[in-house]
XYZ file of C-alpha atoms in Angstrom:
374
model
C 0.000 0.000 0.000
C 1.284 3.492 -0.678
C 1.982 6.031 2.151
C 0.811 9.771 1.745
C 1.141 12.782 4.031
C -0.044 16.167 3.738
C 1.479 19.135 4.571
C 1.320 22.930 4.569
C 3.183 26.394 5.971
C 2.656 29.700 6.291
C 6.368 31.779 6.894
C 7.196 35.197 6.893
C 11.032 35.964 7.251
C 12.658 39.004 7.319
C 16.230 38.762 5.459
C 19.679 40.639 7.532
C 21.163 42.502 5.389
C 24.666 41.259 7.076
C 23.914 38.175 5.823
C 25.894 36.614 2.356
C 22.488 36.050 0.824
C 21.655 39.239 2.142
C 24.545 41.538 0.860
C 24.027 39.715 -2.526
C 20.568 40.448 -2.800
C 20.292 43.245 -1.500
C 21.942 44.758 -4.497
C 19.381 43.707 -7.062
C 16.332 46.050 -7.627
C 13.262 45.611 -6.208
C 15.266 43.546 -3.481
C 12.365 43.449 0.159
C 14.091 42.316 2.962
C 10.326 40.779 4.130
C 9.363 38.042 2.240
C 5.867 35.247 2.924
C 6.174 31.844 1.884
C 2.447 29.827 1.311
C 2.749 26.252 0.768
C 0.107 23.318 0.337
C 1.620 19.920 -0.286
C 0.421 16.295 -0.770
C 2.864 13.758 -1.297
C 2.109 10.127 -1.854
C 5.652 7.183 -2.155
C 5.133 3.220 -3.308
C 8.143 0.902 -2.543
C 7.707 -1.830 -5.143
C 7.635 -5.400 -2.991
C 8.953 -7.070 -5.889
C 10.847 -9.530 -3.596
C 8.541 -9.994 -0.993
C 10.638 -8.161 1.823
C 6.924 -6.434 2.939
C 5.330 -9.133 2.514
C 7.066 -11.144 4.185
C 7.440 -8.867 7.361
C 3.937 -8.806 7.560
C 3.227 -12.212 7.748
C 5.925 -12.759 10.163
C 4.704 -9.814 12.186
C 0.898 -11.780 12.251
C 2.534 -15.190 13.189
C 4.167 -12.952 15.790
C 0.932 -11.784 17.060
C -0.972 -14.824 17.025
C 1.921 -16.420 19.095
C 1.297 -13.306 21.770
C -2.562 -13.813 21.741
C -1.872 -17.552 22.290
C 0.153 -16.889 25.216
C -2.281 -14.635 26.844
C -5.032 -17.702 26.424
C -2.613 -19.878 28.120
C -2.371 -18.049 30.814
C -5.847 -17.736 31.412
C -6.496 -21.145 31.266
C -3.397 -22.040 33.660
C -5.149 -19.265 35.953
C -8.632 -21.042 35.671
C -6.829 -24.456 36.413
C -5.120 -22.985 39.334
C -8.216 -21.929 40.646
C -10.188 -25.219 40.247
C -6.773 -27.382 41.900
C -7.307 -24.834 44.756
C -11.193 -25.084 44.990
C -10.883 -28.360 44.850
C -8.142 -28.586 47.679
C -10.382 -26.410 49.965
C -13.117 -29.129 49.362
C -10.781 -31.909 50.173
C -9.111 -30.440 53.323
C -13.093 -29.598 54.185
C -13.758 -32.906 54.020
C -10.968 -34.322 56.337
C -11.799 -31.389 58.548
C -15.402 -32.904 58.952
C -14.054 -36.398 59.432
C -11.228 -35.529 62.162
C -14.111 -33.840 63.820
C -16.006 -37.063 63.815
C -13.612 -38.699 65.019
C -13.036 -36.790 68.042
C -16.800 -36.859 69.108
C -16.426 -40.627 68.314
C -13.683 -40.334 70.909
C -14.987 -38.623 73.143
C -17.807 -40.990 73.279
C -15.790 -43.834 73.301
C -14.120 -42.673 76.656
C -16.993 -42.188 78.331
C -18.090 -45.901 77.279
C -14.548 -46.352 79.258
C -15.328 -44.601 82.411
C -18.549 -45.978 82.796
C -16.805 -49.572 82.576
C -14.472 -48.580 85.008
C -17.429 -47.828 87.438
C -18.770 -51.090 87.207
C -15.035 -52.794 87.365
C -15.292 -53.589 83.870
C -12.659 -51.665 83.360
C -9.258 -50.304 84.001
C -7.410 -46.873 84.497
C -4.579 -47.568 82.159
C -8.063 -48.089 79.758
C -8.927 -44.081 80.793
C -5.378 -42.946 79.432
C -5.583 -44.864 76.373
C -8.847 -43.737 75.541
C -7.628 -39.911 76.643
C -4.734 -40.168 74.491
C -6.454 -41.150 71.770
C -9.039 -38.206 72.238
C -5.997 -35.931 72.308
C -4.507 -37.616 69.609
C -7.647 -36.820 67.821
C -7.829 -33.486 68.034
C -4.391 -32.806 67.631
C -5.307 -33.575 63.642
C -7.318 -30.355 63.424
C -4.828 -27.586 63.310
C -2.685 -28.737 60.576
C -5.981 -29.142 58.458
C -7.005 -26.356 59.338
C -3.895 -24.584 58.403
C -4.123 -25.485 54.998
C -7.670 -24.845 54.558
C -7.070 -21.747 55.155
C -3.928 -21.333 52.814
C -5.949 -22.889 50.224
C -8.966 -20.433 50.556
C -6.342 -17.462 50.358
C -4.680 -19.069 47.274
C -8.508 -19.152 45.455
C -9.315 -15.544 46.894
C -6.178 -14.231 44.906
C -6.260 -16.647 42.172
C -10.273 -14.648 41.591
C -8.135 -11.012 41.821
C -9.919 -10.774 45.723
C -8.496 -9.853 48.543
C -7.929 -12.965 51.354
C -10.753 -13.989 53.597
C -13.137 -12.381 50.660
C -15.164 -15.950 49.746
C -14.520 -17.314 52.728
C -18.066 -17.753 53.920
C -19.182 -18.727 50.746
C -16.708 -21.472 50.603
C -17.583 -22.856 54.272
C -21.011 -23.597 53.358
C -20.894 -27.490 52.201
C -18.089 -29.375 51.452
C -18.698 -31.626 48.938
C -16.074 -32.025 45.539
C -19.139 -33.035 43.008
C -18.783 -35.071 40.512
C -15.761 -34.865 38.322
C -16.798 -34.823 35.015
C -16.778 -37.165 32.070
C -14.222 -36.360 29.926
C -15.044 -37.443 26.690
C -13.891 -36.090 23.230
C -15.038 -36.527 19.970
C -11.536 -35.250 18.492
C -8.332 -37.079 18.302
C -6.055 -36.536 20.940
C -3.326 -35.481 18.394
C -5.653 -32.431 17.239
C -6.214 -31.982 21.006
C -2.974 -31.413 21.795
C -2.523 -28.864 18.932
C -5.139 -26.373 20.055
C -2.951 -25.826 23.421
C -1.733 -22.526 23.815
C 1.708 -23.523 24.218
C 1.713 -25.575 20.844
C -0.263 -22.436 19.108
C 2.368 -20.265 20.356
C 5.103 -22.262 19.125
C 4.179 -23.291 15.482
C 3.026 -19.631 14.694
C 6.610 -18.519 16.056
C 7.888 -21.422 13.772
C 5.857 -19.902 11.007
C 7.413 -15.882 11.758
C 11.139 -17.493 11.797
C 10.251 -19.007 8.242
C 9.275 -15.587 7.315
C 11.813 -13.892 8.260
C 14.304 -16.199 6.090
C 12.463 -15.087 3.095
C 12.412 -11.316 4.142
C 16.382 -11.340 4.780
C 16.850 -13.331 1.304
C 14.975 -10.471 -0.396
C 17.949 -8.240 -0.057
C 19.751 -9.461 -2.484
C 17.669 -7.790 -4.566
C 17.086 -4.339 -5.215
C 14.161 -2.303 -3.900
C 12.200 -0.008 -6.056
C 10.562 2.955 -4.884
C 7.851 5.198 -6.584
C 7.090 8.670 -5.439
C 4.754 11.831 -6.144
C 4.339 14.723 -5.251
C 1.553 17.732 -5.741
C 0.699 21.143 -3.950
C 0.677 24.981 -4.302
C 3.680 27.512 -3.476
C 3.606 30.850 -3.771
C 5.244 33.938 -2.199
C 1.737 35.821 -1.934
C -1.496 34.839 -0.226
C -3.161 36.387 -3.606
C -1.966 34.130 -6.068
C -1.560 30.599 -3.523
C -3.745 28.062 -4.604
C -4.088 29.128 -8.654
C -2.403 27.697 -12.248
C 0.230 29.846 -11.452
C 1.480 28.619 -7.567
C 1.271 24.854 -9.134
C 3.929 22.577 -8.945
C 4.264 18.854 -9.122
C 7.107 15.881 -8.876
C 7.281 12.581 -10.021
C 10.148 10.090 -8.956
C 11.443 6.254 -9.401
C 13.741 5.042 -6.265
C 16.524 2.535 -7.063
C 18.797 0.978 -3.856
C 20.425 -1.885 -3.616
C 23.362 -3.112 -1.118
C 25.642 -4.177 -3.869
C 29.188 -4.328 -1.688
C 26.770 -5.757 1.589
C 25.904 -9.366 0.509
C 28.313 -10.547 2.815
C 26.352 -9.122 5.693
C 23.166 -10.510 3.893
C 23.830 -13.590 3.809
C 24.845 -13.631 7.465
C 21.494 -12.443 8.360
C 20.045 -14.834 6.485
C 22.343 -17.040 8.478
C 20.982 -15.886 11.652
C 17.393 -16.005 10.399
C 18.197 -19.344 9.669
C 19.576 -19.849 12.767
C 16.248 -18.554 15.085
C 14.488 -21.081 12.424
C 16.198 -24.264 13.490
C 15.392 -22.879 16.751
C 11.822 -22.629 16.935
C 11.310 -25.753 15.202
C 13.169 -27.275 17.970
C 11.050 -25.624 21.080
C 7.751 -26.638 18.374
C 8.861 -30.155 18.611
C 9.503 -30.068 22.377
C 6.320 -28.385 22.704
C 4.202 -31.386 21.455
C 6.730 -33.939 23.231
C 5.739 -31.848 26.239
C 1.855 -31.763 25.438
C 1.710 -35.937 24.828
C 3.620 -36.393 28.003
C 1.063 -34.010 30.018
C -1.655 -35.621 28.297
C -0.146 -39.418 29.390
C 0.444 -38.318 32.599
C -2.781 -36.767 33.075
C -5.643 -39.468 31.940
C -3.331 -42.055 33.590
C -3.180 -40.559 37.452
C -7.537 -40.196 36.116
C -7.926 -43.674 35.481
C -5.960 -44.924 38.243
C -7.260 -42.530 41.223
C -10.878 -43.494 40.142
C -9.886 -47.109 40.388
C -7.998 -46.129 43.992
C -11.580 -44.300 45.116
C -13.960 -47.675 44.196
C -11.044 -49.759 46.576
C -11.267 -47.408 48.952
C -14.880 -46.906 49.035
C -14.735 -50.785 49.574
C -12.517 -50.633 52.219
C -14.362 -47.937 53.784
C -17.464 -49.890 54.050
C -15.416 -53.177 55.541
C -13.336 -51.095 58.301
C -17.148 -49.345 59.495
C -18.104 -53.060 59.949
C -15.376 -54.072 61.785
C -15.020 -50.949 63.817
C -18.867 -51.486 64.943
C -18.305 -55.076 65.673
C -15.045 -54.373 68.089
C -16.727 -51.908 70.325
C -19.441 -54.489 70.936
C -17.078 -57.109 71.573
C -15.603 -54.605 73.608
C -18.668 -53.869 75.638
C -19.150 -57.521 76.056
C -15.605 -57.833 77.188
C -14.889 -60.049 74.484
C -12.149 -57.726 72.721
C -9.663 -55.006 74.962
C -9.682 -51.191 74.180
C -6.732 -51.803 72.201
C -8.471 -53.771 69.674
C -11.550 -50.769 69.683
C -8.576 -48.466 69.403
C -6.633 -49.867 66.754
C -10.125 -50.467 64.554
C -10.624 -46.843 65.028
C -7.464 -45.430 63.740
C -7.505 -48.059 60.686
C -10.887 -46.744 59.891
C -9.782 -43.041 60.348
C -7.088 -43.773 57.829
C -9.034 -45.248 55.633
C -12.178 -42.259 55.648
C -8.731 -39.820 55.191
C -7.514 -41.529 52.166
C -10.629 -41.737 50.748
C -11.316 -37.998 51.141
C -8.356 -37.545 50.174
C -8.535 -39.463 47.133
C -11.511 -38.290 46.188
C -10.373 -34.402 45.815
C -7.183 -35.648 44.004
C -9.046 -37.346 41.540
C -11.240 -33.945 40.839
C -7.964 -32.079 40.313
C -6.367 -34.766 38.306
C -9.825 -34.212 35.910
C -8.350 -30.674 35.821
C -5.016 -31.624 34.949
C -6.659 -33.170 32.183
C -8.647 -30.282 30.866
C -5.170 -28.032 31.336
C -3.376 -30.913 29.270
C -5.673 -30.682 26.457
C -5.932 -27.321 25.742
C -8.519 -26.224 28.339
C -11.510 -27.459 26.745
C -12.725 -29.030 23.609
């Protein structure tokens, strides 16, 4: 595309008479020492891009963009991800919050079971510290979990551009994960993979070094140049803009770096060079994007496999728990037995809590692997 400016002035000078041009002219007749310049100009110029320099630059400079705006998606979806890893931490550490209380009511209950034994001479007072070290025991769990609960809610808050503390009550109420979606694609995992940021963002800086090649190749050849130009000058404001005060120019532009081919072809060198370059980080890219994806649907598959054993497990240590305190009761089983049943079963609801957020967030890792959506 051509360029064109417009321009215009309207001087008045007044000429020393010390001057050269002044002593000179002065001596002519008629000679004013004041003298008004009027001009009105319009200029248009065309380089030629008959070796595709401009061309070329432009694309490059597109690719370049597209890379940017690629970029800037990525980070909003690692943002989004961050935010649904913390969300979903807060939900897990909620969760073993809940249960750790449990446990110390279940405790708590569980030594009173102990004292009331002891009244009857059912039982003994080594049996009371057991039973009070396990209640201490249990809520000695609390703070940690509590600690990063609250490190995880200030993560989201920030994560959402809020201050700390700002969703906190909106956050306490319920703490249930969901259900982690279904991730199923109609797409190939291969085209998947190439609508991730960081793979965008690589091939279109691939495709800007490539340009750039052909734009420093194109200087080996010479650049062309057309130029016009058409406008009014006059020395009066009565005779500016008529037949008289015309003037026009016309021009062809010819450069070419004859004696600079050496430092051509180095820069084509170079551009070469940044080329080899960005097809390297483009392959590493997608090495990087199958191994996220791998990673990703494999820690899926087998933490959804780890929360059905658990569940199972879950359900067999309640049983077993219930059955040892009434053996216990019936002085069947000691409070060792009750106690150890109870801790097994704590560790088992904790895993499984546990487990259960882990396997929301690896779902996330799996959107974040794949682009952020599909």
């Amino acid at each position: 595309m051509p360029e064109g400016e417009l321009s215009g002035q309207a001087a008045r000078a007044r000429q020393s008479l010390q001057s050269p041009l002044g002593e000179i002219a002065s001596g002519f007749p008629g000679y004013q020492r004041t003298q008004n310049l009027f001009e009105l100009d319009a200029g248009a110029s065309w380089e030629l891009d008959l070796a595709g320099a401009l061309k070329r630059g432009a694309q490059a400079a597109d690719a370049e963009l597209q890379a940017a705006q690629a970029q800037q998606l990525g980070v909003r979806i690692s943002v989004a991800a961050e935010a649904a890893d913390a969300y979903f931490r807060i939900r897990g550490a909620q969760a073993r919050i809940a249960l750790a209380e449990h446990q110390v009511k279940a405790s708590a209950e569980l030594g009173e079971i102990v004292r009331l034994r002891l009244k009857d001479g059912l039982a003994s007072v080594a049996e009371i510290a057991q039973a009070d070290a396990r209640l201490a025991q249990s809520r000695a769990a609390l703070p940690p979990l509590r600690i990063e609960l609250e490190r995880q809610t200030n993560r989201l808050d920030v994560l959402m551009g809020a201050a700390p503390g700002t969703y906190a009550q909106r956050l306490s109420e319920g703490a249930d994960t969901g259900r982690v979606p279904a991730i199923a694609v109609s797409q190939s995992s291969v085209e998947l993979m190439r609508r991730r940021p960081d793979v965008i963002a690589a091939e279109r800086r691939l495709a800007a070094s490539n340009e750039r090649i052909g734009q420093a190749m194109a200087a080996w050849y010479p650049d062309l140049s057309l130029s016009a130009l058409l406008g009014f000058q006059s020395l009066g404001a009565a005779g500016f803009l008529t037949a008289d005060s015309l003037q026009a120019q016309g021009g062809l532009g010819l450069r070419w770096r004859l004696f600079d081919f050496g430092r051509i072809d180095a820069e084509i060198a170079r551009a070469e060079g940044a080329h080899a370059e960005a097809l390297a980080l483009y392959r590493k890219s997608m090495l990087t994007a199958v191994e996220d994806v791998a990673n990703a649907i494999m820690a899926l598959v087998q933490l959804e496999q780890q929360s059905r054993e658990l569940a199972a497990q879950v359900d067999a240590q309640q049983r077993a728990r219930g059955n040892a305190e009434q053996a216990y009761q019936g002085g069947v089983l000691s409070l060792a037995e009750v106690l150890t049943e109870d801790r097994l079963l704590l560790a088992a609801q904790d895993q499984m809590a546990q487990v259960h957020a882990d396997n929301a967030r690896a779902a996330v890792s799996v959107f974040r692997a794949l682009g952020g959506g599909w």
